[in-house]
mmCIF file of C-alpha atoms and ligand atoms in Angstrom:
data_model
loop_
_atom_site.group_PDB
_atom_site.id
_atom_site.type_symbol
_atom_site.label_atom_id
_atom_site.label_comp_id
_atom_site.label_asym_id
_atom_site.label_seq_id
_atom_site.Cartn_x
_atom_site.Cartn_y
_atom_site.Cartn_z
ATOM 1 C CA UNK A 1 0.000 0.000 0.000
ATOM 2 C CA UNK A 2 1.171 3.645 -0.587
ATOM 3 C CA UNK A 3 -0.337 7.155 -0.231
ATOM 4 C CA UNK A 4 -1.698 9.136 -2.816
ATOM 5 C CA UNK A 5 -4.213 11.778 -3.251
ATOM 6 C CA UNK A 6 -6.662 10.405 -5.365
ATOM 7 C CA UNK A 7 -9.573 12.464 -7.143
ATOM 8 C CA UNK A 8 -12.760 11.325 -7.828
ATOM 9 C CA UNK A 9 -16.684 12.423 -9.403
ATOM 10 C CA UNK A 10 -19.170 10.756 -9.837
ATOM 11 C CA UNK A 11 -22.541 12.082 -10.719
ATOM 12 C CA UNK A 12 -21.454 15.376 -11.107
ATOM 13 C CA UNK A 13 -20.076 15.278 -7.546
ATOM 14 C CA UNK A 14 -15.987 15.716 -6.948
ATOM 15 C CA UNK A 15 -13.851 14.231 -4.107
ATOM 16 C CA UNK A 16 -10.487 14.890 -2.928
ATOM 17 C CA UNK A 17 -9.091 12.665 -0.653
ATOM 18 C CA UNK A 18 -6.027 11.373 1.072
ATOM 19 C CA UNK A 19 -5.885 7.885 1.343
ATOM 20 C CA UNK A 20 -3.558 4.359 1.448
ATOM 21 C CA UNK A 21 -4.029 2.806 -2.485
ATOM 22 C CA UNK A 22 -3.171 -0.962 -3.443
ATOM 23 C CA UNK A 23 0.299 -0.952 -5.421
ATOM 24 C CA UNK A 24 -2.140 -3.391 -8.108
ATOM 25 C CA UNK A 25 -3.936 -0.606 -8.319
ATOM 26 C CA UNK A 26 -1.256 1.488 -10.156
ATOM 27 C CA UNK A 27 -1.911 2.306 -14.097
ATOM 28 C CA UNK A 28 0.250 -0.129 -16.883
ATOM 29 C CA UNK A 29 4.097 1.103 -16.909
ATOM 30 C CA UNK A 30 7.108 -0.047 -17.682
ATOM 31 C CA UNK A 31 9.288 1.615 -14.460
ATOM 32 C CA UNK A 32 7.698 1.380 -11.306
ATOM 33 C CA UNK A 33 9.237 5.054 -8.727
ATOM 34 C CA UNK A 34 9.232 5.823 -5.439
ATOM 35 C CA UNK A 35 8.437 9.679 -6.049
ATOM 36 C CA UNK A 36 10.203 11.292 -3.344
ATOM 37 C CA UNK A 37 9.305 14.689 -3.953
ATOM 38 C CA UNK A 38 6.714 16.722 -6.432
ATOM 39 C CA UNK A 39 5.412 19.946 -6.605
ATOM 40 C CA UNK A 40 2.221 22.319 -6.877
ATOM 41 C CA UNK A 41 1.502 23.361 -10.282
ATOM 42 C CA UNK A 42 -1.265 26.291 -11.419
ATOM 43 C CA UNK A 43 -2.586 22.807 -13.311
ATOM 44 C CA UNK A 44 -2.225 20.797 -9.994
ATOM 45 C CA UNK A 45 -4.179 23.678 -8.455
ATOM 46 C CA UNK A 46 -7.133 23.468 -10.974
ATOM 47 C CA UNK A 47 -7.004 19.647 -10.324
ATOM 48 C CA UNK A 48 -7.175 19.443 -6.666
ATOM 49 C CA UNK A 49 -9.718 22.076 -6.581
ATOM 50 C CA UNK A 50 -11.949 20.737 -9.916
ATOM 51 C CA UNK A 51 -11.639 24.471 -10.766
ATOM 52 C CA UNK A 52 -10.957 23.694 -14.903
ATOM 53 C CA UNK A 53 -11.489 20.569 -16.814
ATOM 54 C CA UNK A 54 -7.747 19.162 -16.425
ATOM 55 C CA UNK A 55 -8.605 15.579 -15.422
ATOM 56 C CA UNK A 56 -9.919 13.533 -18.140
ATOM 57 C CA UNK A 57 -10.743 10.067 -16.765
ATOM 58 C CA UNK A 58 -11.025 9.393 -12.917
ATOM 59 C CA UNK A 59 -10.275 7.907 -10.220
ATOM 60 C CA UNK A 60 -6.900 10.540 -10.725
ATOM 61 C CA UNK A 61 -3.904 10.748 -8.951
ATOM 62 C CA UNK A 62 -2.657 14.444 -9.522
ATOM 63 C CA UNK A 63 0.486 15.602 -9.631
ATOM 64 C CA UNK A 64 2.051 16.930 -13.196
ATOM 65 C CA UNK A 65 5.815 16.645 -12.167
ATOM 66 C CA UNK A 66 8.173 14.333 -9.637
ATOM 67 C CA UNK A 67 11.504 13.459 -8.632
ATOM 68 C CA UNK A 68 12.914 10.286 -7.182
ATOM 69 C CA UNK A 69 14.520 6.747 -7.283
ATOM 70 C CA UNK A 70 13.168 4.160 -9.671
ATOM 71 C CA UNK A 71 12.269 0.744 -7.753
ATOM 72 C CA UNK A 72 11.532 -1.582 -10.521
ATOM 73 C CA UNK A 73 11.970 -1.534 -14.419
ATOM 74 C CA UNK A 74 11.636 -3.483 -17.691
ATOM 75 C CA UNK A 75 12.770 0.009 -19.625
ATOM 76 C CA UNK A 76 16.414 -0.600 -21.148
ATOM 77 C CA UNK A 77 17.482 2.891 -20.422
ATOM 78 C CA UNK A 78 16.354 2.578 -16.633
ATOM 79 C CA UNK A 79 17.545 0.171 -13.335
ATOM 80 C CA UNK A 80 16.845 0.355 -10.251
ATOM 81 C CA UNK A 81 18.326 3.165 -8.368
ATOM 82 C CA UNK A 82 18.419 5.529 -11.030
ATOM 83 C CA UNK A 83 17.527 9.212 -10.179
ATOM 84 C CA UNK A 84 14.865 11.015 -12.147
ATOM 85 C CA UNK A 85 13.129 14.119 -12.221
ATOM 86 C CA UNK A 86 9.547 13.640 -14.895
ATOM 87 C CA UNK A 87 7.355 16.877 -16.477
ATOM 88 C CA UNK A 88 3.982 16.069 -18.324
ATOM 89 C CA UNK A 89 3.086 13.558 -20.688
ATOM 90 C CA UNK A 90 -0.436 13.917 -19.388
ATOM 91 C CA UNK A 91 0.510 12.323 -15.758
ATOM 92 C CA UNK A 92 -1.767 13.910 -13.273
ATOM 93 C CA UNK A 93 -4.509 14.912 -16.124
ATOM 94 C CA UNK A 94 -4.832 11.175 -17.723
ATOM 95 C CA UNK A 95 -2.104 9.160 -16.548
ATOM 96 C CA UNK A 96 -1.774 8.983 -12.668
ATOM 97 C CA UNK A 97 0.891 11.207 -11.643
ATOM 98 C CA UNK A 98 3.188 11.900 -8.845
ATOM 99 C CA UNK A 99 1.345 13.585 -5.608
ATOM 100 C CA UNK A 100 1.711 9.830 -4.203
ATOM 101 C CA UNK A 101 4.713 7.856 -2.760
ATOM 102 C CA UNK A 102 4.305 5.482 -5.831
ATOM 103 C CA UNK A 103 3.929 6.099 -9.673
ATOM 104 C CA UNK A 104 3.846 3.797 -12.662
ATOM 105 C CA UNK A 105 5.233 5.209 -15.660
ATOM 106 C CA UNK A 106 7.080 5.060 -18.957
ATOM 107 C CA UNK A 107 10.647 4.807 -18.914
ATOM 108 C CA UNK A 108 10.593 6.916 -22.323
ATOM 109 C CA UNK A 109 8.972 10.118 -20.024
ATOM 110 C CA UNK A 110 11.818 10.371 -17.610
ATOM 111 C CA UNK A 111 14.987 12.551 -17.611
ATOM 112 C CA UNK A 112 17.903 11.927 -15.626
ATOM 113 C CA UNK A 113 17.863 13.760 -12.450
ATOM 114 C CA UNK A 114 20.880 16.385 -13.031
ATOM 115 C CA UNK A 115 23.628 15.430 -10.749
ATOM 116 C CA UNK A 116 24.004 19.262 -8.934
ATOM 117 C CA UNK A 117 20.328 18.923 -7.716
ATOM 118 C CA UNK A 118 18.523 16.912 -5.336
ATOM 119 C CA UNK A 119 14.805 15.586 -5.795
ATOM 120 C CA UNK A 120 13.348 18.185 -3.576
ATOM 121 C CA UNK A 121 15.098 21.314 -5.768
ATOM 122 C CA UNK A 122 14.667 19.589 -8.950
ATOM 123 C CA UNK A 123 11.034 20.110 -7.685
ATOM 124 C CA UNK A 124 11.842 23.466 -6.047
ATOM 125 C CA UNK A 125 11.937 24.438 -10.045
ATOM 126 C CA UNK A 126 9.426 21.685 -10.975
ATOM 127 C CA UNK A 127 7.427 21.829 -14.238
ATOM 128 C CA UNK A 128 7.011 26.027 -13.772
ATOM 129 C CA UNK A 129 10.777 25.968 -13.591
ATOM 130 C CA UNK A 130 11.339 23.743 -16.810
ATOM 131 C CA UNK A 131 8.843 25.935 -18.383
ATOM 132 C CA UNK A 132 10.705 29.210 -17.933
ATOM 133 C CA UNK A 133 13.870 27.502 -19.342
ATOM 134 C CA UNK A 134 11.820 25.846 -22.404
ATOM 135 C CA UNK A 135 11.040 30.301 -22.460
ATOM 136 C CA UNK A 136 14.545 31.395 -22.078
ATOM 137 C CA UNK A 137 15.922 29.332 -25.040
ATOM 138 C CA UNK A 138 13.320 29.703 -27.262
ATOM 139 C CA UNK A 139 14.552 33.692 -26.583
ATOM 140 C CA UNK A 140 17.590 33.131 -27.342
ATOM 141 C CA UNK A 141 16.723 30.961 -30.079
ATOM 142 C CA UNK A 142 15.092 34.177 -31.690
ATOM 143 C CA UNK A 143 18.619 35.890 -31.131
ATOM 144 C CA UNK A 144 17.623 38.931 -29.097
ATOM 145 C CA UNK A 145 20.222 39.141 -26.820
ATOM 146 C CA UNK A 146 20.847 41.381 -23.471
ATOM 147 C CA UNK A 147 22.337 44.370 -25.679
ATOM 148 C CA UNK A 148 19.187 45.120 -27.601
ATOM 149 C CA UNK A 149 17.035 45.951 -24.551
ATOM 150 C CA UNK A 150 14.629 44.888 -21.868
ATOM 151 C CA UNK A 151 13.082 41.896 -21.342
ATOM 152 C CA UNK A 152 9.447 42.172 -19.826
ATOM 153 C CA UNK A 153 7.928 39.066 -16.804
ATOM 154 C CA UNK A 154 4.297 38.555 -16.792
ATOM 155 C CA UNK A 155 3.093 37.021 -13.367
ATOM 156 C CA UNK A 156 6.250 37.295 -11.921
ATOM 157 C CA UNK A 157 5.960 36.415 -8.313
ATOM 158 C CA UNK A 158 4.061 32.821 -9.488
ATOM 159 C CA UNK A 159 6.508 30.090 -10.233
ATOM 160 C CA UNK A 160 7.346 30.264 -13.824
ATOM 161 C CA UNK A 161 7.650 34.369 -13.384
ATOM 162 C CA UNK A 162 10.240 33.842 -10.341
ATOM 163 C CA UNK A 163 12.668 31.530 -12.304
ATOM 164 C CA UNK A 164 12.176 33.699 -15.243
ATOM 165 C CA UNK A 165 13.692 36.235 -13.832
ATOM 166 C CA UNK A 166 16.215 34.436 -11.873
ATOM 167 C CA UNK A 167 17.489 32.824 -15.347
ATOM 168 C CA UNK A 168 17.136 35.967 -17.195
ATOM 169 C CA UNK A 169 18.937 38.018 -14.985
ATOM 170 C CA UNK A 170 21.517 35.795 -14.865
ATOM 171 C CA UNK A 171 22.055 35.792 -18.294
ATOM 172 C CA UNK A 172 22.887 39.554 -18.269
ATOM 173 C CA UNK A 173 19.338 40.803 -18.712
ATOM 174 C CA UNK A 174 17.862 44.244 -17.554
ATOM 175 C CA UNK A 175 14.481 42.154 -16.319
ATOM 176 C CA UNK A 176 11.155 43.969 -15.526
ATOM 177 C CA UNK A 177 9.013 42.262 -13.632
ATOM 178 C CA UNK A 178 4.986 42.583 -13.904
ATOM 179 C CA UNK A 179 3.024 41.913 -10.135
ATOM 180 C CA UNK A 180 -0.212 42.080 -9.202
ATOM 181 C CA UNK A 181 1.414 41.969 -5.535
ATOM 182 C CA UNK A 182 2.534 44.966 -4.431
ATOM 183 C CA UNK A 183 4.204 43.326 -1.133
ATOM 184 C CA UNK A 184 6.230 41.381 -3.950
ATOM 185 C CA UNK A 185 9.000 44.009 -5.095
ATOM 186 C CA UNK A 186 11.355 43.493 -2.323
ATOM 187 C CA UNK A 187 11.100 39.278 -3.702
ATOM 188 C CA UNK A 188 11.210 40.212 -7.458
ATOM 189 C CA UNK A 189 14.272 42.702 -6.648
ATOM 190 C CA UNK A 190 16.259 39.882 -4.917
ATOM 191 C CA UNK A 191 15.694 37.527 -7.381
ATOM 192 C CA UNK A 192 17.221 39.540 -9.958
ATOM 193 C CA UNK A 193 14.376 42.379 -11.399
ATOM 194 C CA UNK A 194 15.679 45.928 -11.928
ATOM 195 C CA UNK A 195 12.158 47.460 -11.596
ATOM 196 C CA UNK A 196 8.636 46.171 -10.759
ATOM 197 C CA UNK A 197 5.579 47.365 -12.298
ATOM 198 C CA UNK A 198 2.059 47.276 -11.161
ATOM 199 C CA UNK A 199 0.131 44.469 -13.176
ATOM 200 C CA UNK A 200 -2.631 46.987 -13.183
ATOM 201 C CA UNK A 201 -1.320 48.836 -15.943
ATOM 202 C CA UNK A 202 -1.428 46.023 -18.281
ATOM 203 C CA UNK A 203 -4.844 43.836 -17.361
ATOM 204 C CA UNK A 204 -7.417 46.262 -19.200
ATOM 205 C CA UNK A 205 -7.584 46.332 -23.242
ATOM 206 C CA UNK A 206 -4.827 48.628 -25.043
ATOM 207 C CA UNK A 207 -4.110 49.869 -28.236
ATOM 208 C CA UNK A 208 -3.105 47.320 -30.395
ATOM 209 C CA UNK A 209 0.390 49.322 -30.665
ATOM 210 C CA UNK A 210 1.999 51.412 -27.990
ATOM 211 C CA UNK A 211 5.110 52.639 -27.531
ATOM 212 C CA UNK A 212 8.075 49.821 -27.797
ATOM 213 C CA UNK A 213 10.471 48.865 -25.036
ATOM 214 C CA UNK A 214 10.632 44.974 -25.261
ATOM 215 C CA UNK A 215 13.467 43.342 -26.809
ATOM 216 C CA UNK A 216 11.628 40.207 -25.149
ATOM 217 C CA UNK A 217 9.172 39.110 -22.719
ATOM 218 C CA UNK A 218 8.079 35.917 -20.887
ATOM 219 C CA UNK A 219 4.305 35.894 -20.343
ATOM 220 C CA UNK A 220 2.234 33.331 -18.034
ATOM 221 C CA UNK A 221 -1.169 35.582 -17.946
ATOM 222 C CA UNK A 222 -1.983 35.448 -21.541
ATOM 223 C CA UNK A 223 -5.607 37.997 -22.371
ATOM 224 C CA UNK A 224 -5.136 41.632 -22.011
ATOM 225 C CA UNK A 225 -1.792 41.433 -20.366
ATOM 226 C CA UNK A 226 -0.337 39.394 -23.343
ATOM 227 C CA UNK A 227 -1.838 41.481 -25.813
ATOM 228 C CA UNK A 228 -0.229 44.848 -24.096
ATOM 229 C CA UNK A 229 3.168 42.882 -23.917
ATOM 230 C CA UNK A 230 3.348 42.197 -27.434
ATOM 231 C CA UNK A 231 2.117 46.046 -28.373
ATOM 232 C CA UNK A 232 5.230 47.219 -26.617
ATOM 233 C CA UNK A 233 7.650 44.731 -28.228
ATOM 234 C CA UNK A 234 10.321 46.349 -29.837
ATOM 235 C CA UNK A 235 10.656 45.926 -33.324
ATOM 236 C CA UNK A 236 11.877 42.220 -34.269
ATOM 237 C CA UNK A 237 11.416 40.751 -31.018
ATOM 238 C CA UNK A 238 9.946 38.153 -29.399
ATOM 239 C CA UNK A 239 7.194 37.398 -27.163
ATOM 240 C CA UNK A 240 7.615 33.764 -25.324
ATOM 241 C CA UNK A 241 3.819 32.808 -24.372
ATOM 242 C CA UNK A 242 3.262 30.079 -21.934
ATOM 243 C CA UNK A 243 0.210 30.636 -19.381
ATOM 244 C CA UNK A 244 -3.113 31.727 -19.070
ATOM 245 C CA UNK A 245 -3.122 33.369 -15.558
ATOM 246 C CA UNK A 246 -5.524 36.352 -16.676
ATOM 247 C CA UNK A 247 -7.194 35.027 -19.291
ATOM 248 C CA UNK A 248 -7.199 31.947 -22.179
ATOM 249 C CA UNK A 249 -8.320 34.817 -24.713
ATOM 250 C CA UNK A 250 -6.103 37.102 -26.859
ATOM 251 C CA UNK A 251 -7.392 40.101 -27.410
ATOM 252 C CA UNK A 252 -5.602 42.150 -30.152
ATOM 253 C CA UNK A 253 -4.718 42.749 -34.212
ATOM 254 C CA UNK A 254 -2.108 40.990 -36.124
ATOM 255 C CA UNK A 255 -0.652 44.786 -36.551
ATOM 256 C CA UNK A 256 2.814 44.016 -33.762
ATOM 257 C CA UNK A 257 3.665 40.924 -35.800
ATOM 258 C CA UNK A 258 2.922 42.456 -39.594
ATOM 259 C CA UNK A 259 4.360 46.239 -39.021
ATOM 260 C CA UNK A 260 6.704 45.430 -35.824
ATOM 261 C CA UNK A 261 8.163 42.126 -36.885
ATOM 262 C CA UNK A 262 7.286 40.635 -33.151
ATOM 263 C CA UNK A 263 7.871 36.740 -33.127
ATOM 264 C CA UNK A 264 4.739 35.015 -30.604
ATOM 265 C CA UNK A 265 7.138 32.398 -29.676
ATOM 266 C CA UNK A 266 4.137 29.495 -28.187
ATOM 267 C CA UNK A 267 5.307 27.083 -25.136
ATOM 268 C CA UNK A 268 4.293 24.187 -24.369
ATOM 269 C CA UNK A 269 6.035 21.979 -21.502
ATOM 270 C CA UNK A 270 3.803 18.672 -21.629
ATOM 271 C CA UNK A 271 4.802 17.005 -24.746
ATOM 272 C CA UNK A 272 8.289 18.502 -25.489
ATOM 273 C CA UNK A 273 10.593 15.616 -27.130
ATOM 274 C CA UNK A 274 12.916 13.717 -24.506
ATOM 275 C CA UNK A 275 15.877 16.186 -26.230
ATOM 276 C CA UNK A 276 14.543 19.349 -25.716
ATOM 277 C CA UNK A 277 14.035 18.145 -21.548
ATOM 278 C CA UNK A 278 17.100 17.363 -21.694
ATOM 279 C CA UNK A 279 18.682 20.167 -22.935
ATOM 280 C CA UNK A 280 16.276 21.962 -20.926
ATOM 281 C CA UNK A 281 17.030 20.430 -17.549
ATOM 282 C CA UNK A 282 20.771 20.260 -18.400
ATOM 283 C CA UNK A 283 20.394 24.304 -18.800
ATOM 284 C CA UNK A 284 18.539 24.614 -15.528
ATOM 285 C CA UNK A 285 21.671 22.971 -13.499
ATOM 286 C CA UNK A 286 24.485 25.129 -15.681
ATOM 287 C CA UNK A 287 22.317 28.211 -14.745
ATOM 288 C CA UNK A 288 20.441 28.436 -11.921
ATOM 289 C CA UNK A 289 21.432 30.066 -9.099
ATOM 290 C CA UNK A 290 21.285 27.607 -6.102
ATOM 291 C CA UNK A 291 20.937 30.652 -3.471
ATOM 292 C CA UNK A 292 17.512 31.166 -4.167
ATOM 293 C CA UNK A 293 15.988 27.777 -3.820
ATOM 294 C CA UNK A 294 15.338 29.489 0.353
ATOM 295 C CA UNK A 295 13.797 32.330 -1.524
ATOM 296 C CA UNK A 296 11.726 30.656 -3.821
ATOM 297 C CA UNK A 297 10.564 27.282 -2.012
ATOM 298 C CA UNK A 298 8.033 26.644 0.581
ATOM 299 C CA UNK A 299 7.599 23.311 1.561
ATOM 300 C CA UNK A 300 4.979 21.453 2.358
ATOM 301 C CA UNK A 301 3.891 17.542 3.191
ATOM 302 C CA UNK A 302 1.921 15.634 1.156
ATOM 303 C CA UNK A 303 -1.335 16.019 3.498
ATOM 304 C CA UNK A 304 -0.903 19.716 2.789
ATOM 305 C CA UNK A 305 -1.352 19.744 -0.560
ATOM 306 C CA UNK A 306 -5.164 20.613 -0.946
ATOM 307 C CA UNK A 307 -4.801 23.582 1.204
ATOM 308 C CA UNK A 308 -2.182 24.806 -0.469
ATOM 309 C CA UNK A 309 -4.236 24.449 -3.416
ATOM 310 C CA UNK A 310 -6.691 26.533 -2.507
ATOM 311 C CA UNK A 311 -4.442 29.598 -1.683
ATOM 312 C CA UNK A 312 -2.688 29.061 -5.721
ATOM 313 C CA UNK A 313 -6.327 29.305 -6.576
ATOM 314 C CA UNK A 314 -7.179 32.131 -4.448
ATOM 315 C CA UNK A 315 -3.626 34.316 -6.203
ATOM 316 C CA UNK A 316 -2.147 34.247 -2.501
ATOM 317 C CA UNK A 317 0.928 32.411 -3.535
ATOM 318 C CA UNK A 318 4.281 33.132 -3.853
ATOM 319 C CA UNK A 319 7.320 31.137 -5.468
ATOM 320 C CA UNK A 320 7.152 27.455 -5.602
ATOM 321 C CA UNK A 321 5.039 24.809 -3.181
ATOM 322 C CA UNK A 322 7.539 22.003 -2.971
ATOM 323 C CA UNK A 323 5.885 18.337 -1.900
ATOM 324 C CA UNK A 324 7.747 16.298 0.417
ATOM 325 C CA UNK A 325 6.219 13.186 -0.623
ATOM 326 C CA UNK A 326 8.416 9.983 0.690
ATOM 327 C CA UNK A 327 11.902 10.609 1.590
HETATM 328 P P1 NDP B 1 1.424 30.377 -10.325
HETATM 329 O O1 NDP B 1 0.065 30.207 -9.774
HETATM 330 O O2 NDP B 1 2.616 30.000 -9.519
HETATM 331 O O3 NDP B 1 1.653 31.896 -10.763
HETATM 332 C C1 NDP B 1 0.752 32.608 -11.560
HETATM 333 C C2 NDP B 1 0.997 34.093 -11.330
HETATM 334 O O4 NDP B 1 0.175 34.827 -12.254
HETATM 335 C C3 NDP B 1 0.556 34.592 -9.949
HETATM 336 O O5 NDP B 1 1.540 34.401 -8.973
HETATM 337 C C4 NDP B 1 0.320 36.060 -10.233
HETATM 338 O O6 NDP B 1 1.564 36.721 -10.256
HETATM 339 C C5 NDP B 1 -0.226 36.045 -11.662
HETATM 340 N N1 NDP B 1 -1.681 36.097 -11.664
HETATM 341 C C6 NDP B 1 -2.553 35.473 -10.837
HETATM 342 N N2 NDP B 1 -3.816 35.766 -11.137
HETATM 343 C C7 NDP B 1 -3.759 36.606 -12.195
HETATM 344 C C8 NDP B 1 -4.737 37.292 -12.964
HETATM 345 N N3 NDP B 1 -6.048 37.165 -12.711
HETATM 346 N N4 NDP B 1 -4.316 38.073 -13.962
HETATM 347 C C9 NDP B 1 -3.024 38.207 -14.237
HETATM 348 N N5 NDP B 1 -2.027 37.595 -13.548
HETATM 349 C C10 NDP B 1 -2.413 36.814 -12.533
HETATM 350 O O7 NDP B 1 1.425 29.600 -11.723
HETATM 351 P P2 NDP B 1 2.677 29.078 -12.577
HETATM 352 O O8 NDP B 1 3.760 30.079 -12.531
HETATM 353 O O9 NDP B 1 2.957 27.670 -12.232
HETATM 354 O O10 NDP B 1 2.027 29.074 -14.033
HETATM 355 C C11 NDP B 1 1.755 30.320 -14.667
HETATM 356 C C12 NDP B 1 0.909 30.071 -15.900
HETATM 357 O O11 NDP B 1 1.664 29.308 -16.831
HETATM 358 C C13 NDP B 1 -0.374 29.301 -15.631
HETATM 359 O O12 NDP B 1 -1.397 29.789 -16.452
HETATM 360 C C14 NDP B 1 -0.002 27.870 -16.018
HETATM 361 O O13 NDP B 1 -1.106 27.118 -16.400
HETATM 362 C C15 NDP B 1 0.939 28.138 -17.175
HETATM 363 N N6 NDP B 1 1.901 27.072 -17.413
HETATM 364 C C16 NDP B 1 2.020 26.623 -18.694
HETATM 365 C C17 NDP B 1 2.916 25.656 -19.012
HETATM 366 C C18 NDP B 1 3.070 25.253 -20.428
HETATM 367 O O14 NDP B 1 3.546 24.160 -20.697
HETATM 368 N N7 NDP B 1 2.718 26.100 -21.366
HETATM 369 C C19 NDP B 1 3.735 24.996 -17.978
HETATM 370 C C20 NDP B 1 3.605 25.613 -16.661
HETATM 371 C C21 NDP B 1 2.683 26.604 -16.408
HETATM 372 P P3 NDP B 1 1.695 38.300 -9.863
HETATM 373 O O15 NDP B 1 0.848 38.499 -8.629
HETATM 374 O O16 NDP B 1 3.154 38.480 -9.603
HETATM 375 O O17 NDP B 1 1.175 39.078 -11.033
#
């Protein structure tokens, strides 16, 4: 038996709960993990608190990212022992995932846990943290670089936004940060912003093109505040979208992409090929600055992690909710 949080509806009615599962209970998979750590995703959030339609076939264990030890495999590329650190593929939406001390998986959707972290910081960074890397490269991908200007962070203080602008200050960028909490400059400032402006300014509908001063941004609200961003991108930059925090919509013209040259560079996390992880994870351990896992993390046990939940849901949180699952 191991514990898991396990969601449930049934005639319309939803149930979180707690509770000790049967190991023969566990979804086909060719490695079987002890997850020793996960984290608390916006998505986890919506899960846990049925607040969006991200599970799609219950009973559901949630959890969209772990770290850990495998215990058993029949994957060539995986023995037991091994260290690993998994993002998406689905597990916590229609595969169970990793808020439980057990998960069944495929050997193909695990990355080698980077040898400079542990499980718990791999999932101090978690999937949010992965994310704002997959964001980073694809800027530099686009070849803006420090020297041509300012690089713009959408929800900021959330968990993508604060390694955003960890990594991008650390890469030599003048980062401004976007909050919606005004108790959140001092944070923003010591993870690496220059200046913090008030979210405010952005969330209501703009002209489709204002004055430029991004060479790039990172956005995790999407709607209004997405739209705005890419009205003040500079000409020939690029706007790395990953999140819907304000909205799903996008409401402007095509007039920053056809007369400004701005790139809408999309991200997606869940179903990245094994390389890009990879290269992805391999970045986040050359890069990130291991000083502000303190500033970033709070931790949490697994019985916690409805509660905590509830205050993602309620825009009360800060940084990253680490899950100390089995350790
Ligand atoms: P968090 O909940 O940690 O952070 C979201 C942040 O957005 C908040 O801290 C807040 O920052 C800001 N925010 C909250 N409510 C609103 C609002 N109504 N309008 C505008 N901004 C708001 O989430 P994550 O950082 O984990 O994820 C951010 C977004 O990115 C989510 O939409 C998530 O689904 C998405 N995501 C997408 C991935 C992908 O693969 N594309 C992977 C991971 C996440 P502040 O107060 O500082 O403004």
């Amino acid at each position: 038996m191991f514990k898991a949080w396990v969601l449930n509806k049934s005639d319309g009615v939803f149930d979180a709960s707690l509770r000790d599962v049967d190991e023969a209970e566990l979804p086909d998979g060719d490695v079987l993990l002890r997850v020793e750590y996960s984290s608390l995703n916006y998505k986890d959030a919506l899960a846990l608190t049925d607040s969006a339609p991200v599970v799609r076939k219950w009973p559901m264990v949630p959890g969209i990212d772990g770290a850990g030890v495998v215990l058993e495999s029949r994957h060539a590329a995986w023995k037991p022992g091994d260290r690993w650190v998994v993002n998406g593929w689905g597990i916590g939406e229609s595969h169970w995932g990793c808020l439980a001390e057990r998960a069944s998986l495929k050997g193909d959707w695990l990355v080698p846990l980077p040898a400079r972290f542990d499980a718990r910081e791999a999932m101090i960074l978690g999937t949010a943290g992965y994310t704002a890397m997959l964001a980073v490269q694809a800027i530099a991908a686009h070849g803006v670089r420090p020297e041509d200007g300012e690089v713009l962070v959408t929800g900021a203080s959330g968990g993508v936004g604060s390694v955003a602008v960890s990594l991008l200050a650390r890469r030599g960028w003048r980062v401004v940060a976007l909050s919606g909490k005004p108790d959140a400059s001092g944070y923003l400032q010591e993870l690496g912003a220059a200046e913090v402006l008030d979210r405010a300014a952005y969330s209501a509908a703009g002209k489709p093109l204002q004055k430029e001063r991004w060479a790039a941004v990172v956005d995790t609200a999407g709607s209004h505040i997405l739209a705005n961003a890419c009205a003040q991108t500079r000409w020939g930059g690029v706007v790395a979208a990953c999140g819907l925090a304000q909205g799903m919509d996008f409401p402007t013209t095509v007039a920053p992409f056809i007369l400004r040259g701005v790139t809408l560079a999309g991200i997606d996390s869940v179903m990245q090929p094994l390389a890009a992880r990879r290269s992805a994870w391999t970045a986040l351990a050359d890069e990130f600055d291991t000083a502000q896992f303190a500033r970033i993390a709070h931790q949490l046990p697994l019985r916690d992690a409805r509660d905590a939940a509830l205050s993602i849901m309620q825009g009360r949180s800060r940084g990253r909710y680490v899950v100390e699952v089995d350790v």
